[in-house]
Amino acid sequence: MDIPFIDLKTQYLRLQSEISSGIDKVFEHGQFIMGPEVFELERRLAAFAGVNRAVTCSSGTDALLMTLMALNVGRGDAVFTSPFTFFATAEVISLLGATPVFVDIDSRTFNIDPSQLEKKIDLVKKENNLKPACVIPVDLFGLPADYDNIKSVTEGHGLFVLEDAAQSFGAEYKGRKAGSLGRAAALSFFPAKPLGCYGDGGAVLTDDEDLADEMVSIRVHGQGDDKYSNSRIGLNARFDTIQAAALLPKLGIFPDELN
């Protein structure tokens, strides 16, 4: 008997009526971009993870990119991350002109090794060519990285911790939800992820209200106080309402699926 690792069809059949009803409502109200379902999803994602804010976007890659843009990461900055990750983690660093600095992983967990992180930060400071700016631990295979020891390193150097929780949303670390373990966390809603939609999507979770407001602007071309005011360089990274409508019932059964 073949048991698929990811069985999206069986999940859909369980939720078919709720998903179809939700999508029908989107067609009825016609707000296909950033409609009310998007904001309801943001509220529920934040509540699930136990954080103040969730900012949805068009992909997990854009979730990483928006956060780094809001932090003004750029040329001359060093961003520390794992070499054992999907390409996007390092890609977004390079897109902004910053330098990815790879930190060896723990051979037991495959996540970033905090002791090696300390060494890499010290090495970058000694070479004095780059300014340490941020650390992106990557949670792999549903297992969050060792955030307590990572933070004991980063706090001494004043570095921002951006949790790449694309594979770990729904997991816990010492009683805390994945997505709440750094100053911000990037989620992916790619169909094969723990909470997946029927296309592309992502979100950033954070307790930092100012950072969240920056990302709300960035995801709509750096939008300012009104629709046609642009206060900064941004992205076209809005989340589709139909995808939000599909995710809402999925989030409703997410705890049950985790069990």
Tab-separated table of C-alpha atoms in Angstrom:
chain	number	residue	atom	x	y	z
A	1	MET	CA	0.000	0.000	0.000
A	2	ASP	CA	1.394	3.372	-1.028
A	3	ILE	CA	0.867	6.137	1.520
A	4	PRO	CA	1.758	9.566	0.080
A	5	PHE	CA	3.953	11.779	2.236
A	6	ILE	CA	1.751	14.743	1.331
A	7	ASP	CA	-1.881	13.946	0.536
A	8	LEU	CA	-3.499	17.210	-0.518
A	9	LYS	CA	-6.473	15.486	-2.146
A	10	THR	CA	-7.588	13.711	1.033
A	11	GLN	CA	-7.278	16.941	2.993
A	12	TYR	CA	-9.315	18.775	0.351
A	13	LEU	CA	-12.082	16.170	0.451
A	14	ARG	CA	-12.328	16.667	4.211
A	15	LEU	CA	-12.773	20.428	3.761
A	16	GLN	CA	-14.381	20.561	0.331
A	17	SER	CA	-17.644	22.228	1.347
A	18	GLU	CA	-15.943	24.847	3.562
A	19	ILE	CA	-13.308	25.686	0.957
A	20	SER	CA	-15.849	25.894	-1.867
A	21	SER	CA	-18.152	28.075	0.228
A	22	GLY	CA	-15.306	30.405	1.158
A	23	ILE	CA	-14.154	30.795	-2.437
A	24	ASP	CA	-17.746	31.397	-3.593
A	25	LYS	CA	-17.990	34.285	-1.111
A	26	VAL	CA	-14.886	35.864	-2.640
A	27	PHE	CA	-16.494	35.755	-6.081
A	28	GLU	CA	-19.624	37.319	-4.598
A	29	HIS	CA	-17.889	40.300	-2.979
A	30	GLY	CA	-15.272	40.653	-5.735
A	31	GLN	CA	-12.328	41.790	-3.579
A	32	PHE	CA	-9.806	39.398	-5.094
A	33	ILE	CA	-6.711	41.205	-3.806
A	34	MET	CA	-6.380	41.948	-0.069
A	35	GLY	CA	-10.038	41.220	0.606
A	36	PRO	CA	-11.548	40.683	4.077
A	37	GLU	CA	-10.481	37.026	4.189
A	38	VAL	CA	-6.839	38.118	4.038
A	39	PHE	CA	-7.177	40.267	7.147
A	40	GLU	CA	-9.143	37.574	8.972
A	41	LEU	CA	-6.383	35.095	8.148
A	42	GLU	CA	-3.749	37.511	9.466
A	43	ARG	CA	-5.658	37.879	12.726
A	44	ARG	CA	-5.986	34.117	13.160
A	45	LEU	CA	-2.368	33.363	12.216
A	46	ALA	CA	-1.136	35.838	14.828
A	47	ALA	CA	-3.447	34.345	17.457
A	48	PHE	CA	-2.326	30.799	16.639
A	49	ALA	CA	1.364	31.664	17.002
A	50	GLY	CA	0.847	33.952	19.994
A	51	VAL	CA	2.258	37.092	18.382
A	52	ASN	CA	0.889	40.592	17.870
A	53	ARG	CA	0.936	40.787	14.089
A	54	ALA	CA	0.858	38.692	10.935
A	55	VAL	CA	1.539	40.287	7.557
A	56	THR	CA	0.610	38.033	4.649
A	57	CYS	CA	2.394	38.181	1.306
A	58	SER	CA	2.771	36.376	-2.002
A	59	SER	CA	5.366	33.741	-1.004
A	60	GLY	CA	7.712	32.551	1.703
A	61	THR	CA	10.554	34.090	-0.285
A	62	ASP	CA	8.859	37.492	-0.159
A	63	ALA	CA	8.289	37.024	3.577
A	64	LEU	CA	12.055	36.787	4.055
A	65	LEU	CA	12.736	39.594	1.598
A	66	MET	CA	10.190	42.015	3.082
A	67	THR	CA	11.621	41.555	6.563
A	68	LEU	CA	15.177	42.255	5.449
A	69	MET	CA	13.983	45.288	3.465
A	70	ALA	CA	12.161	46.623	6.529
A	71	LEU	CA	15.423	46.256	8.463
A	72	ASN	CA	17.288	48.174	5.721
A	73	VAL	CA	19.694	45.279	5.213
A	74	GLY	CA	21.943	45.977	2.246
A	75	ARG	CA	25.436	46.308	0.870
A	76	GLY	CA	28.137	45.886	3.484
A	77	ASP	CA	25.931	43.846	5.824
A	78	ALA	CA	26.597	40.244	6.826
A	79	VAL	CA	23.575	37.990	7.294
A	80	PHE	CA	24.328	34.655	8.961
A	81	THR	CA	22.351	31.592	7.938
A	82	SER	CA	22.483	27.860	7.336
A	83	PRO	CA	23.963	26.309	4.182
A	84	PHE	CA	21.422	23.472	4.517
A	85	THR	CA	18.275	25.224	3.321
A	86	PHE	CA	16.217	26.059	0.264
A	87	PHE	CA	17.984	28.489	-2.064
A	88	ALA	CA	15.626	31.376	-1.238
A	89	THR	CA	17.093	31.902	2.240
A	90	ALA	CA	20.461	32.970	0.854
A	91	GLU	CA	18.991	34.386	-2.355
A	92	VAL	CA	17.084	37.195	-0.641
A	93	ILE	CA	20.237	38.267	1.197
A	94	SER	CA	22.140	38.575	-2.066
A	95	LEU	CA	19.237	40.318	-3.818
A	96	LEU	CA	19.621	43.196	-1.364
A	97	GLY	CA	23.374	43.405	-1.907
A	98	ALA	CA	24.209	41.957	1.501
A	99	THR	CA	26.529	38.996	2.010
A	100	PRO	CA	25.286	35.589	3.174
A	101	VAL	CA	27.652	34.061	5.723
A	102	PHE	CA	27.083	30.339	6.140
A	103	VAL	CA	27.271	28.763	9.586
A	104	ASP	CA	27.866	25.022	10.019
A	105	ILE	CA	24.952	22.875	11.162
A	106	ASP	CA	24.549	20.557	14.120
A	107	SER	CA	25.051	16.986	12.859
A	108	ARG	CA	22.180	15.708	15.044
A	109	THR	CA	19.469	18.231	14.169
A	110	PHE	CA	20.690	19.624	10.821
A	111	ASN	CA	19.878	23.091	12.177
A	112	ILE	CA	22.342	25.930	12.653
A	113	ASP	CA	24.943	25.264	15.378
A	114	PRO	CA	24.983	28.134	17.930
A	115	SER	CA	28.636	27.502	18.863
A	116	GLN	CA	29.631	27.830	15.212
A	117	LEU	CA	27.515	30.982	14.920
A	118	GLU	CA	29.565	32.674	17.632
A	119	LYS	CA	32.771	31.795	15.806
A	120	LYS	CA	31.513	33.126	12.467
A	121	ILE	CA	30.368	36.421	13.987
A	122	ASP	CA	33.736	36.879	15.680
A	123	LEU	CA	35.512	36.086	12.404
A	124	VAL	CA	33.477	38.644	10.444
A	125	LYS	CA	34.149	41.289	13.082
A	126	LYS	CA	37.861	40.501	13.056
A	127	GLU	CA	38.081	40.762	9.260
A	128	ASN	CA	36.213	44.087	9.492
A	129	ASN	CA	34.940	43.988	5.908
A	130	LEU	CA	31.271	43.479	6.745
A	131	LYS	CA	28.874	44.635	9.454
A	132	PRO	CA	27.008	41.783	11.220
A	133	ALA	CA	23.318	42.613	10.844
A	134	CYS	CA	21.036	39.612	11.124
A	135	VAL	CA	20.812	35.862	11.693
A	136	ILE	CA	18.345	33.639	9.813
A	137	PRO	CA	18.136	30.265	11.565
A	138	VAL	CA	16.304	27.740	9.400
A	139	ASP	CA	13.919	25.281	11.049
A	140	LEU	CA	14.234	22.003	9.145
A	141	PHE	CA	11.914	18.995	8.905
A	142	GLY	CA	9.506	20.470	11.455
A	143	LEU	CA	12.203	20.921	14.112
A	144	PRO	CA	12.862	24.477	15.351
A	145	ALA	CA	16.464	25.536	15.745
A	146	ASP	CA	18.078	25.983	19.177
A	147	TYR	CA	16.751	29.505	19.726
A	148	ASP	CA	17.726	29.942	23.367
A	149	ASN	CA	21.394	29.368	22.593
A	150	ILE	CA	21.171	31.289	19.320
A	151	LYS	CA	19.747	34.296	21.164
A	152	SER	CA	22.411	34.088	23.853
A	153	VAL	CA	24.881	34.638	21.011
A	154	THR	CA	22.976	37.272	19.035
A	155	GLU	CA	22.018	39.415	22.015
A	156	GLY	CA	25.669	39.947	22.831
A	157	HIS	CA	26.242	41.262	19.315
A	158	GLY	CA	22.977	43.155	18.850
A	159	LEU	CA	21.816	41.041	15.898
A	160	PHE	CA	18.243	40.649	14.660
A	161	VAL	CA	16.941	37.054	14.569
A	162	LEU	CA	14.650	36.216	11.637
A	163	GLU	CA	13.185	32.735	12.025
A	164	ASP	CA	12.755	30.849	8.747
A	165	ALA	CA	9.749	28.814	9.867
A	166	ALA	CA	8.667	27.629	6.419
A	167	GLN	CA	8.969	23.985	7.505
A	168	SER	CA	8.164	24.306	11.207
A	169	PHE	CA	4.886	26.213	11.534
A	170	GLY	CA	2.781	24.257	14.010
A	171	ALA	CA	5.773	22.911	15.935
A	172	GLU	CA	6.776	24.030	19.428
A	173	TYR	CA	10.059	24.868	21.120
A	174	LYS	CA	10.052	24.798	24.935
A	175	GLY	CA	6.356	25.640	25.055
A	176	ARG	CA	6.521	28.394	22.430
A	177	LYS	CA	5.077	28.155	18.942
A	178	ALA	CA	7.283	28.151	15.876
A	179	GLY	CA	6.799	31.557	14.312
A	180	SER	CA	7.261	33.313	17.658
A	181	LEU	CA	10.878	32.359	18.336
A	182	GLY	CA	12.708	35.262	16.675
A	183	ARG	CA	12.077	39.000	16.414
A	184	ALA	CA	10.196	38.024	13.257
A	185	ALA	CA	9.407	34.788	11.443
A	186	ALA	CA	8.833	33.980	7.782
A	187	LEU	CA	6.183	31.431	6.795
A	188	SER	CA	5.517	29.763	3.456
A	189	PHE	CA	2.107	28.560	2.319
A	190	PHE	CA	3.465	26.587	-0.643
A	191	PRO	CA	1.117	23.576	-1.009
A	192	ALA	CA	3.606	21.080	0.459
A	193	LYS	CA	4.298	23.124	3.598
A	194	PRO	CA	2.658	22.302	6.967
A	195	LEU	CA	-0.065	24.888	6.298
A	196	GLY	CA	-0.333	25.095	2.525
A	197	CYS	CA	-2.657	26.918	0.157
A	198	TYR	CA	-3.468	26.040	-3.475
A	199	GLY	CA	-0.838	28.289	-4.998
A	200	ASP	CA	1.864	30.485	-3.510
A	201	GLY	CA	1.685	32.508	-0.341
A	202	GLY	CA	3.553	33.486	2.787
A	203	ALA	CA	3.465	35.619	5.912
A	204	VAL	CA	5.662	37.351	8.446
A	205	LEU	CA	4.870	36.993	12.153
A	206	THR	CA	6.179	39.495	14.688
A	207	ASP	CA	5.491	41.302	17.950
A	208	ASP	CA	7.144	44.450	16.546
A	209	GLU	CA	4.333	46.786	15.486
A	210	ASP	CA	6.639	49.251	13.720
A	211	LEU	CA	8.309	46.474	11.741
A	212	ALA	CA	4.911	45.070	10.745
A	213	ASP	CA	3.765	48.498	9.561
A	214	GLU	CA	6.897	48.802	7.412
A	215	MET	CA	6.136	45.457	5.782
A	216	VAL	CA	2.503	46.402	5.148
A	217	SER	CA	3.909	49.297	3.117
A	218	ILE	CA	6.614	47.253	1.398
A	219	ARG	CA	4.223	44.555	0.146
A	220	VAL	CA	2.286	47.176	-1.872
A	221	HIS	CA	5.094	49.006	-3.685
A	222	GLY	CA	6.096	50.977	-0.586
A	223	GLN	CA	2.633	52.497	-0.249
A	224	GLY	CA	2.371	55.592	1.923
A	225	ASP	CA	-0.621	57.205	3.586
A	226	ASP	CA	-2.888	56.811	0.572
A	227	LYS	CA	-3.220	54.529	-2.443
A	228	TYR	CA	-1.157	56.660	-4.813
A	229	SER	CA	1.508	57.784	-2.348
A	230	ASN	CA	4.707	55.743	-2.307
A	231	SER	CA	7.103	56.440	0.532
A	232	ARG	CA	9.803	53.874	-0.209
A	233	ILE	CA	10.891	51.160	-2.644
A	234	GLY	CA	8.688	48.119	-2.188
A	235	LEU	CA	7.385	44.976	-3.845
A	236	ASN	CA	4.252	43.656	-5.478
A	237	ALA	CA	3.792	41.030	-2.776
A	238	ARG	CA	0.110	41.082	-1.897
A	239	PHE	CA	-1.726	37.879	-0.937
A	240	ASP	CA	-4.652	36.681	-3.052
A	241	THR	CA	-8.016	36.617	-1.319
A	242	ILE	CA	-8.965	33.252	-2.853
A	243	GLN	CA	-5.880	31.665	-1.288
A	244	ALA	CA	-6.781	33.201	2.082
A	245	ALA	CA	-10.298	31.790	1.754
A	246	ALA	CA	-8.799	28.333	1.195
A	247	LEU	CA	-6.410	28.661	4.133
A	248	LEU	CA	-8.994	29.718	6.716
A	249	PRO	CA	-10.688	26.288	6.980
A	250	LYS	CA	-7.287	24.602	6.756
A	251	LEU	CA	-6.089	26.648	9.729
A	252	GLY	CA	-9.244	25.621	11.568
A	253	ILE	CA	-8.270	21.929	11.453
A	254	PHE	CA	-4.520	22.541	11.683
A	255	PRO	CA	-4.199	21.513	15.369
A	256	ASP	CA	-6.058	18.281	14.623
A	257	GLU	CA	-3.792	17.517	11.671
A	258	LEU	CA	-0.712	18.124	13.811
A	259	ASN	CA	-1.919	15.465	16.221
